[in-house]
Amino acid sequence: MTDAHGTTDGWAASAGAAVQTPIIAIDGPAGSGKSSVSKEIARRRGYGYLDTGAGYRALSWHVLDLGADTTDPDAVLDALTSFDLRLGLQPDDRTVTVRGVDVTAEIRTPEVTAAIAGFTRVPEVRAYLNGVFRRLAGESGLAGVVIEGRDITSVVAPDAPVRILMTASPEVRAARRGLELGSDTGTVAEAMRIRDESDSHVLDLALADPGVDVIDSTELDFEQTIDAVLTVIDRKINPKQGGRNGR
Ligand SMILES: Nc1ncnc2c1ncn2[C@@H]1O[C@H](COP(=O)(O)OP(=O)(O)OP(=O)(O)O)[C@@H](O)[C@H]1O
Ligand SMILES: Nc1ccn([C@@H]2O[C@H](COP(=O)(O)O)[C@@H](O)[C@H]2O)c(=O)n1
C-alpha cells in the first residue's frame, strides 16, 4: 500500500509537471466498465491500478464517521486535515484504509455512495484529492499506472499518453450491473440515472477532449473491450509498432 501523504517530488507537484510514470487515463460513467477493464489491463501489463472513485468514497466515509455534514464545504475541508488515506495500487488488492481503519467494504454502501454528491462540486476538495492521486501514481515507481475515474483525462492527467473515455448504453450498463449484484435491472437503472446526472458536472459524455479515444462497449463482450483498450495503448505508447494487431 502507498501512503497518500508522501512527499511531493517530481510530476506529482502540479498537473502540468513532467510525468515520470506513464499514465493510462480512463474515464466513464457509472457501470461503463472502467474498474473491471482497468484492473485487467493493469494485470496484463504489470501496471498499477488507481481507483479514484475509492478516494471519493473513502472521504465520504471519513466525513460521515466524524459525524459531519458531507454537504457542508467547510466541514468537508476541515475533515481533510485528518483524512489519512491509504489506497493500494495492486489490481488485486482493493484494500482502502482511513486512519488505519479498513473501510474496503464500508465505502461501497448506499449511504456512503449517496453522500459523495454532497462535496464533489467543491473545487478545493477535488484539488486536494487530485494531488493525492498524482502523488500516488507519480511515486509508485511502476512501469505504468492505469488511473480511472470521471475527470482523469481532462483534469487529473490531461497530458497522459493514453486517454480513454469508456461508454456503453444506459440499458447495457444497468443490465451488467444488475447481473453483477443480482439486483433488479429497473432499480439499478434508476440509481445509475441519478448518479450519471449528479456526475454530469465532471464528465461530459457528449464532449470528449480532442485526443481522447472513445470506446463504446455496448456491442462488445469483456474480452473484445480489453482488446480495444490494449490496441489504443499500444498505438499511443508504441506508435512505431503500428499498434496492437498491426492497427
Ligand atoms: N464489455 C463488457 N461486457 C460484459 N460485461 C462487462 C463489460 N465491461 C464491464 N462489464 C461488467 O459490467 C459491470 C460494471 O463494470 P465496472 O464495475 O467495471 O464499471 P465501472 O465503470 O467501474 O462502474 P462504477 O463507476 O459504478 O464503479 C461489471 O460486472 C463488469 O464485469
Ligand atoms: N475522478 C472521480 C472519481 C469519482 N468521483 C465521484 O465518486 C463517485 C464514486 O465513484 P466510483 O467510480 O466508485 O463509482 C462517482 O459517482 C463520482 O461522484 C468523482 O467525482 N471523480
mmCIF file of C-alpha atoms and ligand atoms in Angstrom:
data_model
loop_
_atom_site.group_PDB
_atom_site.id
_atom_site.type_symbol
_atom_site.label_atom_id
_atom_site.label_comp_id
_atom_site.label_asym_id
_atom_site.label_seq_id
_atom_site.Cartn_x
_atom_site.Cartn_y
_atom_site.Cartn_z
ATOM 1 C CA MET A 1 0.000 0.000 0.000
ATOM 2 C CA THR A 2 1.110 3.513 -0.653
ATOM 3 C CA ASP A 3 0.832 6.421 1.729
ATOM 4 C CA ALA A 4 -1.284 9.155 0.193
ATOM 5 C CA HIS A 5 0.595 11.744 2.208
ATOM 6 C CA GLY A 6 4.027 11.043 0.798
ATOM 7 C CA THR A 7 6.428 13.743 -0.282
ATOM 8 C CA THR A 8 5.720 15.696 -3.448
ATOM 9 C CA ASP A 9 8.777 15.350 -5.657
ATOM 10 C CA GLY A 10 8.574 15.274 -9.441
ATOM 11 C CA TRP A 11 5.465 15.405 -11.573
ATOM 12 C CA ALA A 12 3.077 14.984 -8.682
ATOM 13 C CA ALA A 13 3.616 18.571 -7.562
ATOM 14 C CA SER A 14 1.410 20.047 -10.297
ATOM 15 C CA ALA A 15 -0.895 18.934 -13.097
ATOM 16 C CA GLY A 16 1.358 20.024 -15.936
ATOM 17 C CA ALA A 17 4.725 18.949 -14.497
ATOM 18 C CA ALA A 18 6.914 16.282 -16.125
ATOM 19 C CA VAL A 19 5.410 12.817 -15.815
ATOM 20 C CA GLN A 20 7.820 10.009 -14.999
ATOM 21 C CA THR A 21 5.291 7.195 -14.723
ATOM 22 C CA PRO A 22 3.288 6.632 -17.926
ATOM 23 C CA ILE A 23 -0.369 7.141 -17.122
ATOM 24 C CA ILE A 24 -3.265 5.356 -18.806
ATOM 25 C CA ALA A 25 -6.178 7.704 -18.050
ATOM 26 C CA ILE A 26 -9.655 6.155 -18.202
ATOM 27 C CA ASP A 27 -12.972 7.942 -17.613
ATOM 28 C CA GLY A 28 -16.557 6.843 -17.931
ATOM 29 C CA PRO A 29 -19.990 6.930 -16.316
ATOM 30 C CA ALA A 30 -21.176 4.505 -13.637
ATOM 31 C CA GLY A 31 -21.108 0.900 -14.811
ATOM 32 C CA SER A 32 -19.268 1.632 -18.059
ATOM 33 C CA GLY A 33 -16.614 -0.957 -17.217
ATOM 34 C CA LYS A 34 -13.857 1.393 -16.048
ATOM 35 C CA SER A 35 -12.762 -0.548 -12.990
ATOM 36 C CA SER A 36 -13.042 -4.114 -14.330
ATOM 37 C CA VAL A 37 -11.309 -3.173 -17.589
ATOM 38 C CA SER A 38 -8.628 -1.033 -15.890
ATOM 39 C CA LYS A 39 -7.777 -3.806 -13.437
ATOM 40 C CA GLU A 40 -7.440 -6.370 -16.220
ATOM 41 C CA ILE A 41 -5.229 -4.042 -18.272
ATOM 42 C CA ALA A 42 -3.055 -3.445 -15.191
ATOM 43 C CA ARG A 43 -2.746 -7.203 -14.574
ATOM 44 C CA ARG A 44 -1.801 -8.000 -18.157
ATOM 45 C CA ARG A 45 0.724 -5.176 -18.460
ATOM 46 C CA GLY A 46 2.159 -5.240 -14.928
ATOM 47 C CA TYR A 47 0.881 -1.706 -14.296
ATOM 48 C CA GLY A 48 -0.551 -0.231 -11.129
ATOM 49 C CA TYR A 49 -4.269 0.433 -10.858
ATOM 50 C CA LEU A 50 -5.650 3.524 -9.171
ATOM 51 C CA ASP A 51 -9.382 3.662 -8.444
ATOM 52 C CA THR A 52 -10.009 7.363 -7.821
ATOM 53 C CA GLY A 53 -13.665 6.682 -7.019
ATOM 54 C CA ALA A 54 -12.390 4.780 -3.972
ATOM 55 C CA GLY A 55 -10.710 8.006 -2.832
ATOM 56 C CA TYR A 56 -14.003 9.914 -3.091
ATOM 57 C CA ARG A 57 -15.798 7.076 -1.346
ATOM 58 C CA ALA A 58 -13.197 6.969 1.448
ATOM 59 C CA LEU A 59 -13.558 10.715 2.042
ATOM 60 C CA SER A 60 -17.332 10.326 2.189
ATOM 61 C CA TRP A 61 -16.929 7.556 4.793
ATOM 62 C CA HIS A 62 -14.467 9.701 6.782
ATOM 63 C CA VAL A 63 -16.768 12.759 6.902
ATOM 64 C CA LEU A 64 -19.742 10.619 7.922
ATOM 65 C CA ASP A 65 -17.634 8.847 10.532
ATOM 66 C CA LEU A 66 -16.693 12.207 12.050
ATOM 67 C CA GLY A 67 -20.419 12.946 12.304
ATOM 68 C CA ALA A 68 -20.007 15.903 9.942
ATOM 69 C CA ASP A 69 -22.242 17.070 7.114
ATOM 70 C CA THR A 70 -21.000 15.983 3.671
ATOM 71 C CA THR A 71 -22.959 18.833 2.058
ATOM 72 C CA ASP A 72 -21.165 21.494 4.131
ATOM 73 C CA PRO A 73 -17.992 22.513 2.215
ATOM 74 C CA ASP A 74 -16.297 23.909 5.349
ATOM 75 C CA ALA A 75 -16.950 20.704 7.283
ATOM 76 C CA VAL A 76 -15.526 18.603 4.449
ATOM 77 C CA LEU A 77 -12.461 20.853 4.134
ATOM 78 C CA ASP A 78 -11.960 20.567 7.922
ATOM 79 C CA ALA A 79 -12.223 16.805 7.640
ATOM 80 C CA LEU A 80 -9.364 16.768 5.110
ATOM 81 C CA THR A 81 -6.933 17.702 7.891
ATOM 82 C CA SER A 82 -7.437 14.263 9.485
ATOM 83 C CA PHE A 83 -8.003 12.325 6.251
ATOM 84 C CA ASP A 84 -5.240 9.713 6.481
ATOM 85 C CA LEU A 85 -5.977 7.683 3.341
ATOM 86 C CA ARG A 86 -4.187 4.609 2.092
ATOM 87 C CA LEU A 87 -5.065 3.167 -1.302
ATOM 88 C CA GLY A 88 -3.419 0.097 -2.789
ATOM 89 C CA LEU A 89 -2.164 0.263 -6.372
ATOM 90 C CA GLN A 90 -2.184 -3.502 -6.918
ATOM 91 C CA PRO A 91 -5.068 -4.526 -9.204
ATOM 92 C CA ASP A 92 -5.950 -7.460 -6.966
ATOM 93 C CA ASP A 93 -5.703 -5.620 -3.674
ATOM 94 C CA ARG A 94 -8.669 -3.306 -3.233
ATOM 95 C CA THR A 95 -7.842 -2.547 0.391
ATOM 96 C CA VAL A 96 -8.632 1.016 1.430
ATOM 97 C CA THR A 97 -7.872 2.308 4.913
ATOM 98 C CA VAL A 98 -8.667 5.629 6.550
ATOM 99 C CA ARG A 99 -6.929 6.492 9.844
ATOM 100 C CA GLY A 100 -5.839 2.861 9.968
ATOM 101 C CA VAL A 101 -9.416 1.537 9.724
ATOM 102 C CA ASP A 102 -10.093 -0.936 6.916
ATOM 103 C CA VAL A 103 -13.037 0.639 5.063
ATOM 104 C CA THR A 104 -12.833 -1.505 1.920
ATOM 105 C CA ALA A 105 -16.395 -2.799 2.294
ATOM 106 C CA GLU A 106 -17.994 0.209 4.011
ATOM 107 C CA ILE A 107 -17.129 2.623 1.195
ATOM 108 C CA ARG A 108 -19.404 0.660 -1.174
ATOM 109 C CA THR A 109 -22.560 1.007 0.950
ATOM 110 C CA PRO A 110 -25.502 3.017 -0.470
ATOM 111 C CA GLU A 111 -25.182 5.546 2.400
ATOM 112 C CA VAL A 112 -21.543 6.328 1.654
ATOM 113 C CA THR A 113 -22.181 6.336 -2.115
ATOM 114 C CA ALA A 114 -25.105 8.758 -1.816
ATOM 115 C CA ALA A 115 -23.157 11.170 0.424
ATOM 116 C CA ILE A 116 -20.351 11.668 -2.139
ATOM 117 C CA ALA A 117 -22.502 14.020 -4.233
ATOM 118 C CA GLY A 118 -22.502 16.452 -1.290
ATOM 119 C CA PHE A 119 -18.901 17.516 -1.920
ATOM 120 C CA THR A 120 -17.910 16.569 -5.482
ATOM 121 C CA ARG A 121 -18.525 20.132 -6.688
ATOM 122 C CA VAL A 122 -16.225 21.731 -4.101
ATOM 123 C CA PRO A 123 -13.112 22.777 -6.086
ATOM 124 C CA GLU A 124 -10.762 22.668 -3.061
ATOM 125 C CA VAL A 125 -11.832 19.112 -2.266
ATOM 126 C CA ARG A 126 -11.277 17.974 -5.841
ATOM 127 C CA ALA A 127 -7.893 19.742 -5.931
ATOM 128 C CA TYR A 128 -6.859 18.003 -2.706
ATOM 129 C CA LEU A 129 -7.865 14.550 -3.955
ATOM 130 C CA ASN A 130 -6.262 15.167 -7.351
ATOM 131 C CA GLY A 131 -2.989 15.974 -5.574
ATOM 132 C CA VAL A 132 -3.243 12.694 -3.677
ATOM 133 C CA PHE A 133 -3.890 10.731 -6.887
ATOM 134 C CA ARG A 134 -0.996 12.363 -8.744
ATOM 135 C CA ARG A 135 1.381 11.672 -5.864
ATOM 136 C CA LEU A 136 0.322 8.040 -5.579
ATOM 137 C CA ALA A 137 0.881 7.427 -9.289
ATOM 138 C CA GLY A 138 3.987 9.591 -9.579
ATOM 139 C CA GLU A 139 5.764 7.969 -6.648
ATOM 140 C CA SER A 140 4.747 4.401 -7.447
ATOM 141 C CA GLY A 141 7.926 3.548 -9.337
ATOM 142 C CA LEU A 142 5.799 1.290 -11.549
ATOM 143 C CA ALA A 143 6.140 0.827 -15.329
ATOM 144 C CA GLY A 144 2.763 2.498 -15.704
ATOM 145 C CA VAL A 145 -0.401 3.253 -13.755
ATOM 146 C CA VAL A 146 -3.969 2.938 -15.015
ATOM 147 C CA ILE A 147 -5.967 5.703 -13.325
ATOM 148 C CA GLU A 148 -9.731 5.543 -13.670
ATOM 149 C CA GLY A 149 -12.474 7.934 -12.674
ATOM 150 C CA ARG A 150 -14.526 10.788 -14.084
ATOM 151 C CA ASP A 151 -12.064 13.627 -14.721
ATOM 152 C CA ILE A 152 -8.791 11.774 -15.254
ATOM 153 C CA THR A 153 -8.463 12.504 -18.991
ATOM 154 C CA SER A 154 -9.410 16.166 -18.512
ATOM 155 C CA VAL A 155 -8.087 17.288 -15.117
ATOM 156 C CA VAL A 156 -6.016 14.735 -13.195
ATOM 157 C CA ALA A 157 -3.767 13.641 -16.078
ATOM 158 C CA PRO A 158 -4.585 15.735 -19.172
ATOM 159 C CA ASP A 159 -1.075 15.083 -20.534
ATOM 160 C CA ALA A 160 -1.274 11.294 -20.187
ATOM 161 C CA PRO A 161 -0.057 9.488 -23.313
ATOM 162 C CA VAL A 162 -3.205 7.352 -23.325
ATOM 163 C CA ARG A 163 -6.615 8.876 -22.564
ATOM 164 C CA ILE A 164 -9.749 6.808 -22.994
ATOM 165 C CA LEU A 165 -13.441 7.504 -22.427
ATOM 166 C CA MET A 166 -15.393 4.288 -21.885
ATOM 167 C CA THR A 167 -19.086 4.287 -22.668
ATOM 168 C CA ALA A 168 -21.962 1.843 -23.035
ATOM 169 C CA SER A 169 -25.670 2.462 -23.387
ATOM 170 C CA PRO A 170 -27.552 3.084 -20.123
ATOM 171 C CA GLU A 171 -29.583 -0.100 -20.688
ATOM 172 C CA VAL A 172 -26.499 -2.276 -21.138
ATOM 173 C CA ARG A 173 -24.731 -0.693 -18.149
ATOM 174 C CA ALA A 174 -27.759 -1.303 -15.945
ATOM 175 C CA ALA A 175 -28.138 -4.892 -17.170
ATOM 176 C CA ARG A 176 -24.460 -5.672 -16.467
ATOM 177 C CA ARG A 177 -24.554 -4.088 -13.016
ATOM 178 C CA GLY A 178 -27.861 -5.828 -12.224
ATOM 179 C CA LEU A 179 -26.310 -9.172 -13.190
ATOM 180 C CA GLU A 180 -23.247 -8.448 -11.045
ATOM 181 C CA LEU A 181 -25.311 -7.510 -7.969
ATOM 182 C CA GLY A 182 -28.171 -9.944 -8.553
ATOM 183 C CA SER A 183 -30.488 -6.929 -8.423
ATOM 184 C CA ASP A 184 -33.496 -5.860 -10.398
ATOM 185 C CA THR A 185 -32.359 -4.062 -13.571
ATOM 186 C CA GLY A 186 -35.022 -1.340 -13.263
ATOM 187 C CA THR A 187 -33.886 -0.371 -9.764
ATOM 188 C CA VAL A 188 -30.248 -0.401 -10.832
ATOM 189 C CA ALA A 189 -31.058 1.690 -13.928
ATOM 190 C CA GLU A 190 -32.744 4.360 -11.822
ATOM 191 C CA ALA A 191 -29.830 4.528 -9.354
ATOM 192 C CA MET A 192 -27.414 4.856 -12.292
ATOM 193 C CA ARG A 193 -29.511 7.578 -13.911
ATOM 194 C CA ILE A 194 -29.386 9.613 -10.700
ATOM 195 C CA ARG A 195 -25.616 9.116 -10.358
ATOM 196 C CA ASP A 196 -24.981 9.958 -14.048
ATOM 197 C CA GLU A 197 -26.964 13.151 -13.624
ATOM 198 C CA SER A 198 -25.093 14.115 -10.479
ATOM 199 C CA ASP A 199 -21.734 13.317 -12.124
ATOM 200 C CA SER A 200 -22.501 15.202 -15.341
ATOM 201 C CA HIS A 201 -20.626 18.242 -13.999
ATOM 202 C CA VAL A 202 -17.352 16.283 -14.013
ATOM 203 C CA LEU A 203 -17.897 14.036 -17.014
ATOM 204 C CA ASP A 204 -19.439 15.296 -20.217
ATOM 205 C CA LEU A 205 -20.118 12.202 -22.285
ATOM 206 C CA ALA A 206 -21.002 14.284 -25.318
ATOM 207 C CA LEU A 207 -17.696 16.128 -25.300
ATOM 208 C CA ALA A 208 -14.556 14.018 -25.097
ATOM 209 C CA ASP A 209 -11.474 16.256 -25.250
ATOM 210 C CA PRO A 210 -9.510 16.164 -28.508
ATOM 211 C CA GLY A 211 -7.044 13.282 -28.288
ATOM 212 C CA VAL A 212 -9.306 11.160 -26.099
ATOM 213 C CA ASP A 213 -10.217 7.775 -27.620
ATOM 214 C CA VAL A 214 -13.840 6.778 -27.067
ATOM 215 C CA ILE A 215 -14.526 3.057 -26.583
ATOM 216 C CA ASP A 216 -18.189 2.129 -26.627
ATOM 217 C CA SER A 217 -18.587 -1.408 -25.254
ATOM 218 C CA THR A 218 -22.332 -1.650 -25.838
ATOM 219 C CA GLU A 219 -21.822 -4.295 -28.520
ATOM 220 C CA LEU A 220 -18.548 -5.693 -27.166
ATOM 221 C CA ASP A 221 -18.007 -8.531 -24.724
ATOM 222 C CA PHE A 222 -15.417 -8.128 -21.961
ATOM 223 C CA GLU A 223 -12.525 -9.636 -23.949
ATOM 224 C CA GLN A 224 -13.303 -7.521 -27.008
ATOM 225 C CA THR A 225 -13.321 -4.439 -24.781
ATOM 226 C CA ILE A 226 -9.919 -5.333 -23.328
ATOM 227 C CA ASP A 227 -8.628 -5.842 -26.849
ATOM 228 C CA ALA A 228 -9.918 -2.422 -27.908
ATOM 229 C CA VAL A 229 -8.210 -0.733 -24.943
ATOM 230 C CA LEU A 230 -4.910 -2.572 -25.483
ATOM 231 C CA THR A 231 -4.990 -1.541 -29.140
ATOM 232 C CA VAL A 232 -5.250 2.117 -28.141
ATOM 233 C CA ILE A 233 -2.491 1.760 -25.535
ATOM 234 C CA ASP A 234 -0.105 0.156 -27.985
ATOM 235 C CA ARG A 235 -0.901 2.677 -30.695
ATOM 236 C CA LYS A 236 -0.259 5.585 -28.321
ATOM 237 C CA ILE A 237 2.685 4.252 -26.347
ATOM 238 C CA ASN A 238 4.461 2.338 -29.134
ATOM 239 C CA PRO A 239 3.342 4.171 -32.280
ATOM 240 C CA LYS A 240 6.298 2.918 -34.336
ATOM 241 C CA GLN A 241 4.998 -0.635 -33.985
ATOM 242 C CA GLY A 242 1.749 0.455 -35.599
ATOM 243 C CA GLY A 243 -0.241 -0.597 -32.583
ATOM 244 C CA ARG A 244 -1.538 -3.978 -31.454
ATOM 245 C CA ASN A 245 -2.653 -6.354 -34.204
ATOM 246 C CA GLY A 246 -0.854 -4.109 -36.674
ATOM 247 C CA ARG A 247 -3.549 -1.410 -36.354
HETATM 248 N N1 LIG B 1 -17.655 -5.352 -22.230
HETATM 249 C C1 LIG B 1 -18.279 -5.906 -21.201
HETATM 250 N N2 LIG B 1 -19.082 -6.966 -21.403
HETATM 251 C C2 LIG B 1 -19.744 -7.533 -20.372
HETATM 252 N N3 LIG B 1 -19.677 -7.115 -19.086
HETATM 253 C C3 LIG B 1 -18.894 -6.068 -18.835
HETATM 254 C C4 LIG B 1 -18.165 -5.408 -19.861
HETATM 255 N N4 LIG B 1 -17.477 -4.375 -19.313
HETATM 256 C C5 LIG B 1 -17.776 -4.407 -17.987
HETATM 257 N N5 LIG B 1 -18.619 -5.422 -17.707
HETATM 258 C C6 LIG B 1 -19.220 -5.732 -16.406
HETATM 259 O O1 LIG B 1 -20.057 -4.608 -16.108
HETATM 260 C C7 LIG B 1 -20.099 -4.395 -14.695
HETATM 261 C C8 LIG B 1 -19.738 -2.943 -14.405
HETATM 262 O O2 LIG B 1 -18.372 -2.743 -14.707
HETATM 263 P P1 LIG B 1 -17.420 -1.919 -13.744
HETATM 264 O O3 LIG B 1 -17.712 -2.196 -12.311
HETATM 265 O O4 LIG B 1 -16.041 -2.132 -14.234
HETATM 266 O O5 LIG B 1 -17.927 -0.431 -14.088
HETATM 267 P P2 LIG B 1 -17.426 0.963 -13.534
HETATM 268 O O6 LIG B 1 -17.427 1.888 -14.689
HETATM 269 O O7 LIG B 1 -16.158 0.818 -12.785
HETATM 270 O O8 LIG B 1 -18.620 1.347 -12.532
HETATM 271 P P3 LIG B 1 -18.648 2.344 -11.258
HETATM 272 O O9 LIG B 1 -18.277 3.695 -11.740
HETATM 273 O O10 LIG B 1 -20.074 2.282 -10.817
HETATM 274 O O11 LIG B 1 -17.684 1.811 -10.237
HETATM 275 C C9 LIG B 1 -19.152 -5.427 -14.081
HETATM 276 O O12 LIG B 1 -19.900 -6.529 -13.648
HETATM 277 C C10 LIG B 1 -18.245 -5.813 -15.249
HETATM 278 O O13 LIG B 1 -17.734 -7.133 -15.105
HETATM 279 N N1 LIG B 2 -12.415 11.045 -10.500
HETATM 280 C C1 LIG B 2 -13.592 10.886 -9.845
HETATM 281 C C2 LIG B 2 -13.976 9.650 -9.334
HETATM 282 C C3 LIG B 2 -15.160 9.545 -8.662
HETATM 283 N N2 LIG B 2 -15.928 10.643 -8.467
HETATM 284 C C4 LIG B 2 -17.163 10.568 -7.685
HETATM 285 O O1 LIG B 2 -17.142 9.423 -6.834
HETATM 286 C C5 LIG B 2 -18.269 8.589 -7.087
HETATM 287 C C6 LIG B 2 -17.889 7.139 -6.890
HETATM 288 O O2 LIG B 2 -17.015 6.739 -7.920
HETATM 289 P P1 LIG B 2 -16.977 5.224 -8.484
HETATM 290 O O3 LIG B 2 -16.001 5.266 -9.619
HETATM 291 O O4 LIG B 2 -16.539 4.357 -7.356
HETATM 292 O O5 LIG B 2 -18.348 4.904 -8.952
HETATM 293 C C7 LIG B 2 -18.728 8.946 -8.507
HETATM 294 O O6 LIG B 2 -20.116 8.709 -8.704
HETATM 295 C C8 LIG B 2 -18.394 10.437 -8.568
HETATM 296 O O7 LIG B 2 -19.427 11.188 -7.973
HETATM 297 C C9 LIG B 2 -15.542 11.859 -8.978
HETATM 298 O O8 LIG B 2 -16.241 12.885 -8.820
HETATM 299 N N3 LIG B 2 -14.373 11.954 -9.672
#
